Amino acid sequence: MVLQDLATIGMLVLLEALLSADNALVLAIIARRLPDKRMQSRALTVGVALSFLMRMVGLLVASTIIHLWYLRAAGAVYLLFLCVGHFVKSKNPQKPQTTEAAPASAALGKAAFRSVVLALALTDAAFAIDSILVAVAMTDKLLVIYIGVGIGIIALRFVSGLFLKLLERYPALDHAAYALVGWAGVRLLSEALDVFGDAVYHQDWNFGLPDWAFWSGMAAIIVLGTAYAVRRQRYPGILR
Protein backbone atom coordinates (compact mmCIF):
# COMPACT_ATOMS: atom_id res chain seq x y z
CA MET A 1 0.00 0.00 0.00
CA VAL A 2 1.59 3.26 -1.16
CA LEU A 3 1.76 6.57 0.69
CA GLN A 4 -1.03 7.99 -1.47
CA ASP A 5 -3.35 5.19 -0.37
CA LEU A 6 -2.57 5.89 3.29
CA ALA A 7 -3.34 9.57 2.75
CA THR A 8 -6.62 8.60 1.08
CA ILE A 9 -7.54 6.37 4.03
CA GLY A 10 -6.84 9.23 6.44
CA MET A 11 -9.01 11.58 4.39
CA LEU A 12 -11.83 9.03 4.22
CA VAL A 13 -11.75 8.62 8.01
CA LEU A 14 -11.89 12.40 8.47
CA LEU A 15 -14.73 12.85 5.98
CA GLU A 16 -16.63 9.92 7.48
CA ALA A 17 -16.39 11.58 10.90
CA LEU A 18 -17.60 14.93 9.54
CA LEU A 19 -20.46 13.43 7.55
CA SER A 20 -21.54 11.19 10.43
CA ALA A 21 -21.96 13.81 13.19
CA ASP A 22 -25.74 13.93 12.79
CA ASN A 23 -25.82 10.18 12.14
CA ALA A 24 -24.13 9.45 15.48
CA LEU A 25 -26.68 11.59 17.31
CA VAL A 26 -29.61 9.83 15.65
CA LEU A 27 -28.17 6.41 16.54
CA ALA A 28 -27.78 7.50 20.17
CA ILE A 29 -31.39 8.70 20.28
CA ILE A 30 -32.68 5.39 18.91
CA ALA A 31 -30.52 3.32 21.29
CA ARG A 32 -31.93 5.19 24.29
CA ARG A 33 -35.23 3.37 23.85
CA LEU A 34 -33.67 0.34 25.53
CA PRO A 35 -34.05 0.15 29.32
CA ASP A 36 -30.44 -0.30 30.47
CA LYS A 37 -26.96 0.84 29.46
CA ARG A 38 -25.67 -2.63 28.64
CA MET A 39 -28.44 -3.23 26.10
CA GLN A 40 -27.92 0.24 24.64
CA SER A 41 -24.21 -0.43 24.17
CA ARG A 42 -24.84 -3.86 22.62
CA ALA A 43 -27.47 -2.44 20.28
CA LEU A 44 -25.10 0.28 19.09
CA THR A 45 -22.34 -2.25 18.47
CA VAL A 46 -24.56 -4.69 16.56
CA GLY A 47 -26.35 -1.91 14.68
CA VAL A 48 -23.10 -0.27 13.60
CA ALA A 49 -21.68 -3.67 12.57
CA LEU A 50 -24.74 -4.28 10.37
CA SER A 51 -24.45 -0.80 8.90
CA PHE A 52 -20.80 -1.53 8.07
CA LEU A 53 -21.82 -4.64 6.14
CA MET A 54 -24.51 -2.68 4.30
CA ARG A 55 -22.02 0.02 3.35
CA MET A 56 -19.56 -2.55 2.06
CA VAL A 57 -22.25 -4.06 -0.15
CA GLY A 58 -23.43 -0.57 -1.07
CA LEU A 59 -19.98 0.36 -2.34
CA LEU A 60 -20.15 -2.54 -4.80
CA VAL A 61 -23.38 -1.21 -6.29
CA ALA A 62 -22.77 2.50 -5.69
CA SER A 63 -23.87 3.54 -9.17
CA THR A 64 -27.33 2.10 -8.46
CA ILE A 65 -27.69 3.21 -4.84
CA ILE A 66 -27.12 6.91 -5.53
CA HIS A 67 -30.38 6.94 -7.52
CA LEU A 68 -32.50 5.35 -4.77
CA TRP A 69 -34.36 8.53 -3.83
CA TYR A 70 -36.97 6.56 -1.90
CA LEU A 71 -34.31 5.31 0.55
CA ARG A 72 -33.47 8.89 1.45
CA ALA A 73 -37.18 9.78 1.59
CA ALA A 74 -37.95 6.88 3.93
CA GLY A 75 -35.09 7.91 6.21
CA ALA A 76 -36.29 11.52 6.20
CA VAL A 77 -39.87 10.56 7.10
CA TYR A 78 -38.63 8.34 9.93
CA LEU A 79 -36.41 11.06 11.40
CA LEU A 80 -39.17 13.67 11.19
CA PHE A 81 -41.52 11.16 12.83
CA LEU A 82 -39.05 10.74 15.71
CA CYS A 83 -38.73 14.50 16.13
CA VAL A 84 -42.45 15.30 16.04
CA GLY A 85 -43.28 12.32 18.24
CA HIS A 86 -40.83 13.49 20.91
CA PHE A 87 -42.26 17.00 21.15
CA VAL A 88 -45.84 15.72 21.13
CA LYS A 89 -45.00 13.40 24.02
CA SER A 90 -43.23 16.20 25.89
CA LYS A 91 -46.44 18.24 25.70
CA ASN A 92 -48.45 15.29 27.05
CA PRO A 93 -46.05 13.56 29.45
CA GLN A 94 -46.88 10.11 30.75
CA LYS A 95 -46.00 8.78 34.17
CA PRO A 96 -42.33 7.79 34.09
CA GLN A 97 -41.54 4.10 34.49
CA THR A 98 -38.13 3.09 35.75
CA THR A 99 -36.58 -0.22 34.84
CA GLU A 100 -36.15 -1.00 38.56
CA ALA A 101 -39.83 -0.46 39.34
CA ALA A 102 -41.20 -2.26 36.30
CA PRO A 103 -38.61 -4.53 34.70
CA ALA A 104 -39.48 -5.83 31.26
CA SER A 105 -39.79 -9.54 30.68
CA ALA A 106 -36.97 -11.35 28.89
CA ALA A 107 -39.14 -11.90 25.81
CA LEU A 108 -40.13 -8.23 25.59
CA GLY A 109 -36.51 -7.22 26.17
CA LYS A 110 -35.29 -9.35 23.26
CA ALA A 111 -38.04 -8.05 20.98
CA ALA A 112 -37.20 -4.46 21.89
CA PHE A 113 -33.50 -5.14 21.31
CA ARG A 114 -34.14 -6.60 17.85
CA SER A 115 -36.40 -3.71 16.85
CA VAL A 116 -33.87 -1.12 18.00
CA VAL A 117 -31.00 -2.87 16.19
CA LEU A 118 -33.09 -2.99 13.00
CA ALA A 119 -33.97 0.70 13.36
CA LEU A 120 -30.29 1.55 13.89
CA ALA A 121 -29.19 -0.37 10.80
CA LEU A 122 -31.92 0.98 8.51
CA THR A 123 -31.48 4.57 9.71
CA ASP A 124 -27.74 4.39 9.14
CA ALA A 125 -28.40 3.01 5.65
CA ALA A 126 -30.23 6.23 4.77
CA PHE A 127 -27.27 8.28 5.98
CA ALA A 128 -24.71 6.01 4.32
CA ILE A 129 -25.35 7.31 0.80
CA ASP A 130 -23.27 10.45 1.38
CA SER A 131 -20.37 8.36 2.67
CA ILE A 132 -20.57 6.03 -0.32
CA LEU A 133 -20.56 8.95 -2.75
CA VAL A 134 -17.53 10.54 -1.06
CA ALA A 135 -15.62 7.25 -0.91
CA VAL A 136 -16.19 6.44 -4.59
CA ALA A 137 -15.19 9.98 -5.56
CA MET A 138 -11.93 9.71 -3.58
CA THR A 139 -10.55 6.49 -5.09
CA ASP A 140 -11.51 3.45 -7.14
CA LYS A 141 -9.55 1.03 -4.92
CA LEU A 142 -12.08 -1.00 -2.94
CA LEU A 143 -9.57 -2.15 -0.30
CA VAL A 144 -8.60 1.46 0.47
CA ILE A 145 -12.28 2.45 0.65
CA TYR A 146 -13.13 -0.47 2.95
CA ILE A 147 -10.31 0.36 5.36
CA GLY A 148 -11.13 4.07 5.49
CA VAL A 149 -14.88 3.62 5.85
CA GLY A 150 -14.37 0.80 8.36
CA ILE A 151 -12.23 2.96 10.66
CA GLY A 152 -14.74 5.79 10.27
CA ILE A 153 -17.63 3.54 11.32
CA ILE A 154 -15.71 2.34 14.39
CA ALA A 155 -15.29 6.01 15.32
CA LEU A 156 -19.03 6.48 14.74
CA ARG A 157 -19.75 3.79 17.34
CA PHE A 158 -17.71 5.58 20.00
CA VAL A 159 -19.14 9.01 19.16
CA SER A 160 -22.66 7.58 19.50
CA GLY A 161 -21.69 6.28 22.96
CA LEU A 162 -20.43 9.74 23.89
CA PHE A 163 -23.76 11.27 22.88
CA LEU A 164 -25.54 8.72 25.08
CA LYS A 165 -23.48 9.82 28.10
CA LEU A 166 -24.16 13.50 27.40
CA LEU A 167 -27.90 12.87 27.15
CA GLU A 168 -27.78 10.97 30.43
CA ARG A 169 -25.91 13.76 32.20
CA TYR A 170 -28.06 16.56 30.77
CA PRO A 171 -31.57 15.12 30.23
CA ALA A 172 -32.86 18.45 28.90
CA LEU A 173 -30.53 17.99 25.92
CA ASP A 174 -33.23 15.63 24.66
CA HIS A 175 -35.09 18.56 23.11
CA ALA A 176 -32.01 19.81 21.25
CA ALA A 177 -31.13 16.27 20.19
CA TYR A 178 -34.55 15.64 18.68
CA ALA A 179 -34.51 19.07 17.03
CA LEU A 180 -31.21 18.05 15.40
CA VAL A 181 -32.78 14.76 14.35
CA GLY A 182 -35.63 16.67 12.71
CA TRP A 183 -33.18 19.03 11.00
CA ALA A 184 -31.25 16.04 9.66
CA GLY A 185 -34.58 14.72 8.38
CA VAL A 186 -35.19 17.98 6.54
CA ARG A 187 -31.79 17.65 4.86
CA LEU A 188 -32.46 14.04 3.82
CA LEU A 189 -35.88 15.03 2.45
CA SER A 190 -34.38 17.86 0.39
CA GLU A 191 -31.80 15.44 -1.01
CA ALA A 192 -34.53 12.91 -1.80
CA LEU A 193 -36.44 15.54 -3.79
CA ASP A 194 -33.28 16.42 -5.71
CA VAL A 195 -32.52 12.79 -6.56
CA PHE A 196 -36.19 12.16 -7.42
CA GLY A 197 -36.21 15.06 -9.88
CA ASP A 198 -33.03 13.83 -11.51
CA ALA A 199 -33.99 10.13 -11.62
CA VAL A 200 -37.62 10.50 -12.71
CA TYR A 201 -37.83 13.78 -14.61
CA HIS A 202 -34.14 14.19 -15.50
CA GLN A 203 -34.23 17.72 -14.12
CA ASP A 204 -32.17 19.48 -11.46
CA TRP A 205 -34.75 20.74 -8.98
CA ASN A 206 -32.17 22.37 -6.67
CA PHE A 207 -34.11 21.43 -3.54
CA GLY A 208 -30.95 20.30 -1.77
CA LEU A 209 -30.18 22.18 1.43
CA PRO A 210 -26.87 24.07 1.00
CA ASP A 211 -24.07 22.93 3.31
CA TRP A 212 -23.74 26.38 4.89
CA ALA A 213 -27.46 26.45 5.70
CA PHE A 214 -27.48 22.93 7.13
CA TRP A 215 -24.44 23.42 9.35
CA SER A 216 -25.56 26.89 10.44
CA GLY A 217 -28.86 25.36 11.53
CA MET A 218 -27.03 22.56 13.35
CA ALA A 219 -24.80 25.06 15.15
CA ALA A 220 -27.75 27.24 16.18
CA ILE A 221 -29.69 24.27 17.57
CA ILE A 222 -26.62 23.00 19.45
CA VAL A 223 -25.80 26.38 21.01
CA LEU A 224 -29.38 27.21 22.03
CA GLY A 225 -30.17 23.66 23.12
CA THR A 226 -26.99 23.33 25.19
CA ALA A 227 -27.60 26.69 26.89
CA TYR A 228 -31.14 25.62 27.75
CA ALA A 229 -30.03 22.20 29.05
CA VAL A 230 -27.29 23.65 31.27
CA ARG A 231 -29.61 26.30 32.71
CA ARG A 232 -32.32 23.70 33.24
CA GLN A 233 -29.80 21.60 35.18
CA ARG A 234 -28.89 24.57 37.39
CA TYR A 235 -32.39 25.94 37.87
CA PRO A 236 -34.74 22.95 37.55
CA GLY A 237 -37.63 24.69 39.29
CA ILE A 238 -37.56 27.77 37.07
CA LEU A 239 -37.04 26.46 33.53
CA ARG A 240 -39.55 23.89 32.35
mmCIF file of C-alpha atoms in Angstrom:
data_model
loop_
_atom_site.group_PDB
_atom_site.id
_atom_site.type_symbol
_atom_site.label_atom_id
_atom_site.label_comp_id
_atom_site.label_asym_id
_atom_site.label_seq_id
_atom_site.Cartn_x
_atom_site.Cartn_y
_atom_site.Cartn_z
ATOM 1 C CA MET A 1 0.000 0.000 0.000
ATOM 2 C CA VAL A 2 1.593 3.260 -1.161
ATOM 3 C CA LEU A 3 1.757 6.567 0.685
ATOM 4 C CA GLN A 4 -1.031 7.993 -1.468
ATOM 5 C CA ASP A 5 -3.347 5.187 -0.368
ATOM 6 C CA LEU A 6 -2.567 5.887 3.293
ATOM 7 C CA ALA A 7 -3.343 9.565 2.753
ATOM 8 C CA THR A 8 -6.620 8.603 1.077
ATOM 9 C CA ILE A 9 -7.541 6.366 4.026
ATOM 10 C CA GLY A 10 -6.839 9.226 6.436
ATOM 11 C CA MET A 11 -9.006 11.582 4.388
ATOM 12 C CA LEU A 12 -11.826 9.029 4.219
ATOM 13 C CA VAL A 13 -11.755 8.618 8.011
ATOM 14 C CA LEU A 14 -11.888 12.396 8.468
ATOM 15 C CA LEU A 15 -14.727 12.849 5.980
ATOM 16 C CA GLU A 16 -16.631 9.917 7.477
ATOM 17 C CA ALA A 17 -16.391 11.576 10.896
ATOM 18 C CA LEU A 18 -17.600 14.932 9.543
ATOM 19 C CA LEU A 19 -20.458 13.432 7.547
ATOM 20 C CA SER A 20 -21.542 11.193 10.433
ATOM 21 C CA ALA A 21 -21.956 13.806 13.185
ATOM 22 C CA ASP A 22 -25.739 13.931 12.785
ATOM 23 C CA ASN A 23 -25.824 10.181 12.140
ATOM 24 C CA ALA A 24 -24.132 9.454 15.483
ATOM 25 C CA LEU A 25 -26.676 11.595 17.309
ATOM 26 C CA VAL A 26 -29.605 9.832 15.648
ATOM 27 C CA LEU A 27 -28.167 6.414 16.541
ATOM 28 C CA ALA A 28 -27.779 7.499 20.167
ATOM 29 C CA ILE A 29 -31.391 8.705 20.276
ATOM 30 C CA ILE A 30 -32.678 5.389 18.914
ATOM 31 C CA ALA A 31 -30.522 3.318 21.287
ATOM 32 C CA ARG A 32 -31.929 5.194 24.289
ATOM 33 C CA ARG A 33 -35.226 3.365 23.846
ATOM 34 C CA LEU A 34 -33.675 0.341 25.532
ATOM 35 C CA PRO A 35 -34.047 0.150 29.318
ATOM 36 C CA ASP A 36 -30.437 -0.302 30.467
ATOM 37 C CA LYS A 37 -26.960 0.844 29.455
ATOM 38 C CA ARG A 38 -25.669 -2.631 28.636
ATOM 39 C CA MET A 39 -28.438 -3.231 26.102
ATOM 40 C CA GLN A 40 -27.919 0.244 24.639
ATOM 41 C CA SER A 41 -24.207 -0.432 24.171
ATOM 42 C CA ARG A 42 -24.839 -3.857 22.622
ATOM 43 C CA ALA A 43 -27.473 -2.439 20.282
ATOM 44 C CA LEU A 44 -25.104 0.283 19.092
ATOM 45 C CA THR A 45 -22.344 -2.252 18.475
ATOM 46 C CA VAL A 46 -24.561 -4.692 16.564
ATOM 47 C CA GLY A 47 -26.352 -1.907 14.678
ATOM 48 C CA VAL A 48 -23.104 -0.268 13.595
ATOM 49 C CA ALA A 49 -21.684 -3.666 12.565
ATOM 50 C CA LEU A 50 -24.735 -4.281 10.371
ATOM 51 C CA SER A 51 -24.450 -0.797 8.896
ATOM 52 C CA PHE A 52 -20.795 -1.534 8.074
ATOM 53 C CA LEU A 53 -21.823 -4.642 6.139
ATOM 54 C CA MET A 54 -24.515 -2.682 4.300
ATOM 55 C CA ARG A 55 -22.023 0.017 3.347
ATOM 56 C CA MET A 56 -19.562 -2.547 2.061
ATOM 57 C CA VAL A 57 -22.255 -4.058 -0.150
ATOM 58 C CA GLY A 58 -23.433 -0.566 -1.073
ATOM 59 C CA LEU A 59 -19.983 0.360 -2.342
ATOM 60 C CA LEU A 60 -20.149 -2.538 -4.796
ATOM 61 C CA VAL A 61 -23.383 -1.212 -6.289
ATOM 62 C CA ALA A 62 -22.773 2.496 -5.687
ATOM 63 C CA SER A 63 -23.866 3.536 -9.175
ATOM 64 C CA THR A 64 -27.327 2.101 -8.462
ATOM 65 C CA ILE A 65 -27.690 3.207 -4.840
ATOM 66 C CA ILE A 66 -27.118 6.908 -5.533
ATOM 67 C CA HIS A 67 -30.379 6.945 -7.522
ATOM 68 C CA LEU A 68 -32.499 5.354 -4.765
ATOM 69 C CA TRP A 69 -34.356 8.535 -3.831
ATOM 70 C CA TYR A 70 -36.967 6.559 -1.895
ATOM 71 C CA LEU A 71 -34.306 5.306 0.548
ATOM 72 C CA ARG A 72 -33.470 8.893 1.455
ATOM 73 C CA ALA A 73 -37.175 9.782 1.588
ATOM 74 C CA ALA A 74 -37.947 6.877 3.931
ATOM 75 C CA GLY A 75 -35.086 7.908 6.207
ATOM 76 C CA ALA A 76 -36.293 11.519 6.201
ATOM 77 C CA VAL A 77 -39.873 10.560 7.096
ATOM 78 C CA TYR A 78 -38.628 8.338 9.931
ATOM 79 C CA LEU A 79 -36.407 11.063 11.400
ATOM 80 C CA LEU A 80 -39.173 13.667 11.185
ATOM 81 C CA PHE A 81 -41.521 11.157 12.830
ATOM 82 C CA LEU A 82 -39.052 10.739 15.711
ATOM 83 C CA CYS A 83 -38.732 14.504 16.128
ATOM 84 C CA VAL A 84 -42.451 15.305 16.038
ATOM 85 C CA GLY A 85 -43.280 12.321 18.243
ATOM 86 C CA HIS A 86 -40.829 13.486 20.907
ATOM 87 C CA PHE A 87 -42.256 16.996 21.149
ATOM 88 C CA VAL A 88 -45.844 15.720 21.131
ATOM 89 C CA LYS A 89 -45.005 13.395 24.025
ATOM 90 C CA SER A 90 -43.228 16.202 25.885
ATOM 91 C CA LYS A 91 -46.437 18.241 25.704
ATOM 92 C CA ASN A 92 -48.446 15.291 27.047
ATOM 93 C CA PRO A 93 -46.047 13.562 29.447
ATOM 94 C CA GLN A 94 -46.883 10.114 30.754
ATOM 95 C CA LYS A 95 -46.000 8.778 34.166
ATOM 96 C CA PRO A 96 -42.326 7.786 34.091
ATOM 97 C CA GLN A 97 -41.539 4.102 34.492
ATOM 98 C CA THR A 98 -38.134 3.088 35.751
ATOM 99 C CA THR A 99 -36.582 -0.217 34.844
ATOM 100 C CA GLU A 100 -36.152 -1.001 38.558
ATOM 101 C CA ALA A 101 -39.833 -0.459 39.341
ATOM 102 C CA ALA A 102 -41.198 -2.261 36.298
ATOM 103 C CA PRO A 103 -38.613 -4.533 34.701
ATOM 104 C CA ALA A 104 -39.480 -5.832 31.264
ATOM 105 C CA SER A 105 -39.786 -9.541 30.680
ATOM 106 C CA ALA A 106 -36.972 -11.349 28.894
ATOM 107 C CA ALA A 107 -39.141 -11.897 25.807
ATOM 108 C CA LEU A 108 -40.126 -8.232 25.591
ATOM 109 C CA GLY A 109 -36.513 -7.219 26.171
ATOM 110 C CA LYS A 110 -35.292 -9.352 23.265
ATOM 111 C CA ALA A 111 -38.043 -8.046 20.985
ATOM 112 C CA ALA A 112 -37.195 -4.457 21.887
ATOM 113 C CA PHE A 113 -33.500 -5.143 21.313
ATOM 114 C CA ARG A 114 -34.143 -6.596 17.851
ATOM 115 C CA SER A 115 -36.403 -3.712 16.848
ATOM 116 C CA VAL A 116 -33.867 -1.125 18.000
ATOM 117 C CA VAL A 117 -30.997 -2.871 16.189
ATOM 118 C CA LEU A 118 -33.091 -2.993 13.004
ATOM 119 C CA ALA A 119 -33.966 0.697 13.357
ATOM 120 C CA LEU A 120 -30.288 1.545 13.893
ATOM 121 C CA ALA A 121 -29.189 -0.368 10.800
ATOM 122 C CA LEU A 122 -31.921 0.982 8.509
ATOM 123 C CA THR A 123 -31.478 4.566 9.713
ATOM 124 C CA ASP A 124 -27.745 4.386 9.143
ATOM 125 C CA ALA A 125 -28.398 3.007 5.654
ATOM 126 C CA ALA A 126 -30.233 6.226 4.770
ATOM 127 C CA PHE A 127 -27.274 8.281 5.976
ATOM 128 C CA ALA A 128 -24.715 6.010 4.316
ATOM 129 C CA ILE A 129 -25.350 7.307 0.804
ATOM 130 C CA ASP A 130 -23.271 10.447 1.380
ATOM 131 C CA SER A 131 -20.367 8.364 2.668
ATOM 132 C CA ILE A 132 -20.572 6.028 -0.319
ATOM 133 C CA LEU A 133 -20.557 8.953 -2.747
ATOM 134 C CA VAL A 134 -17.530 10.536 -1.061
ATOM 135 C CA ALA A 135 -15.622 7.249 -0.913
ATOM 136 C CA VAL A 136 -16.194 6.442 -4.587
ATOM 137 C CA ALA A 137 -15.188 9.979 -5.557
ATOM 138 C CA MET A 138 -11.927 9.707 -3.583
ATOM 139 C CA THR A 139 -10.551 6.486 -5.092
ATOM 140 C CA ASP A 140 -11.515 3.449 -7.140
ATOM 141 C CA LYS A 141 -9.548 1.029 -4.917
ATOM 142 C CA LEU A 142 -12.084 -1.002 -2.944
ATOM 143 C CA LEU A 143 -9.574 -2.146 -0.303
ATOM 144 C CA VAL A 144 -8.601 1.460 0.466
ATOM 145 C CA ILE A 145 -12.276 2.454 0.654
ATOM 146 C CA TYR A 146 -13.128 -0.473 2.949
ATOM 147 C CA ILE A 147 -10.305 0.363 5.364
ATOM 148 C CA GLY A 148 -11.125 4.073 5.486
ATOM 149 C CA VAL A 149 -14.879 3.622 5.850
ATOM 150 C CA GLY A 150 -14.369 0.803 8.361
ATOM 151 C CA ILE A 151 -12.235 2.962 10.657
ATOM 152 C CA GLY A 152 -14.744 5.786 10.272
ATOM 153 C CA ILE A 153 -17.632 3.537 11.321
ATOM 154 C CA ILE A 154 -15.715 2.344 14.391
ATOM 155 C CA ALA A 155 -15.291 6.010 15.324
ATOM 156 C CA LEU A 156 -19.035 6.475 14.740
ATOM 157 C CA ARG A 157 -19.752 3.785 17.340
ATOM 158 C CA PHE A 158 -17.712 5.583 20.003
ATOM 159 C CA VAL A 159 -19.138 9.012 19.160
ATOM 160 C CA SER A 160 -22.658 7.581 19.504
ATOM 161 C CA GLY A 161 -21.690 6.284 22.955
ATOM 162 C CA LEU A 162 -20.431 9.743 23.895
ATOM 163 C CA PHE A 163 -23.762 11.274 22.883
ATOM 164 C CA LEU A 164 -25.540 8.717 25.082
ATOM 165 C CA LYS A 165 -23.483 9.820 28.096
ATOM 166 C CA LEU A 166 -24.157 13.498 27.404
ATOM 167 C CA LEU A 167 -27.896 12.869 27.146
ATOM 168 C CA GLU A 168 -27.782 10.968 30.430
ATOM 169 C CA ARG A 169 -25.907 13.756 32.202
ATOM 170 C CA TYR A 170 -28.061 16.556 30.772
ATOM 171 C CA PRO A 171 -31.574 15.123 30.232
ATOM 172 C CA ALA A 172 -32.858 18.452 28.896
ATOM 173 C CA LEU A 173 -30.533 17.986 25.917
ATOM 174 C CA ASP A 174 -33.232 15.632 24.663
ATOM 175 C CA HIS A 175 -35.086 18.564 23.105
ATOM 176 C CA ALA A 176 -32.014 19.815 21.250
ATOM 177 C CA ALA A 177 -31.127 16.273 20.192
ATOM 178 C CA TYR A 178 -34.545 15.643 18.678
ATOM 179 C CA ALA A 179 -34.508 19.067 17.028
ATOM 180 C CA LEU A 180 -31.212 18.054 15.397
ATOM 181 C CA VAL A 181 -32.777 14.763 14.346
ATOM 182 C CA GLY A 182 -35.627 16.674 12.706
ATOM 183 C CA TRP A 183 -33.182 19.030 11.001
ATOM 184 C CA ALA A 184 -31.251 16.041 9.659
ATOM 185 C CA GLY A 185 -34.578 14.719 8.376
ATOM 186 C CA VAL A 186 -35.190 17.984 6.538
ATOM 187 C CA ARG A 187 -31.794 17.646 4.856
ATOM 188 C CA LEU A 188 -32.463 14.038 3.821
ATOM 189 C CA LEU A 189 -35.875 15.030 2.446
ATOM 190 C CA SER A 190 -34.383 17.860 0.390
ATOM 191 C CA GLU A 191 -31.795 15.443 -1.010
ATOM 192 C CA ALA A 192 -34.533 12.913 -1.800
ATOM 193 C CA LEU A 193 -36.437 15.536 -3.793
ATOM 194 C CA ASP A 194 -33.276 16.417 -5.707
ATOM 195 C CA VAL A 195 -32.521 12.791 -6.561
ATOM 196 C CA PHE A 196 -36.191 12.163 -7.422
ATOM 197 C CA GLY A 197 -36.209 15.062 -9.880
ATOM 198 C CA ASP A 198 -33.026 13.828 -11.515
ATOM 199 C CA ALA A 199 -33.993 10.130 -11.618
ATOM 200 C CA VAL A 200 -37.622 10.498 -12.709
ATOM 201 C CA TYR A 201 -37.827 13.782 -14.613
ATOM 202 C CA HIS A 202 -34.142 14.186 -15.504
ATOM 203 C CA GLN A 203 -34.227 17.719 -14.115
ATOM 204 C CA ASP A 204 -32.171 19.476 -11.464
ATOM 205 C CA TRP A 205 -34.754 20.738 -8.982
ATOM 206 C CA ASN A 206 -32.172 22.375 -6.672
ATOM 207 C CA PHE A 207 -34.110 21.429 -3.543
ATOM 208 C CA GLY A 208 -30.947 20.302 -1.766
ATOM 209 C CA LEU A 209 -30.183 22.179 1.434
ATOM 210 C CA PRO A 210 -26.872 24.068 1.004
ATOM 211 C CA ASP A 211 -24.067 22.929 3.308
ATOM 212 C CA TRP A 212 -23.743 26.377 4.885
ATOM 213 C CA ALA A 213 -27.463 26.451 5.703
ATOM 214 C CA PHE A 214 -27.482 22.928 7.133
ATOM 215 C CA TRP A 215 -24.437 23.415 9.348
ATOM 216 C CA SER A 216 -25.564 26.885 10.437
ATOM 217 C CA GLY A 217 -28.855 25.358 11.535
ATOM 218 C CA MET A 218 -27.030 22.556 13.345
ATOM 219 C CA ALA A 219 -24.799 25.059 15.148
ATOM 220 C CA ALA A 220 -27.746 27.240 16.179
ATOM 221 C CA ILE A 221 -29.689 24.275 17.573
ATOM 222 C CA ILE A 222 -26.622 22.996 19.452
ATOM 223 C CA VAL A 223 -25.803 26.385 21.007
ATOM 224 C CA LEU A 224 -29.376 27.215 22.029
ATOM 225 C CA GLY A 225 -30.166 23.656 23.119
ATOM 226 C CA THR A 226 -26.994 23.330 25.192
ATOM 227 C CA ALA A 227 -27.596 26.687 26.887
ATOM 228 C CA TYR A 228 -31.142 25.616 27.754
ATOM 229 C CA ALA A 229 -30.028 22.197 29.047
ATOM 230 C CA VAL A 230 -27.293 23.650 31.271
ATOM 231 C CA ARG A 231 -29.613 26.302 32.714
ATOM 232 C CA ARG A 232 -32.319 23.696 33.237
ATOM 233 C CA GLN A 233 -29.804 21.605 35.179
ATOM 234 C CA ARG A 234 -28.888 24.566 37.385
ATOM 235 C CA TYR A 235 -32.392 25.940 37.869
ATOM 236 C CA PRO A 236 -34.745 22.952 37.552
ATOM 237 C CA GLY A 237 -37.632 24.695 39.292
ATOM 238 C CA ILE A 238 -37.561 27.769 37.066
ATOM 239 C CA LEU A 239 -37.040 26.462 33.533
ATOM 240 C CA ARG A 240 -39.554 23.893 32.353
#
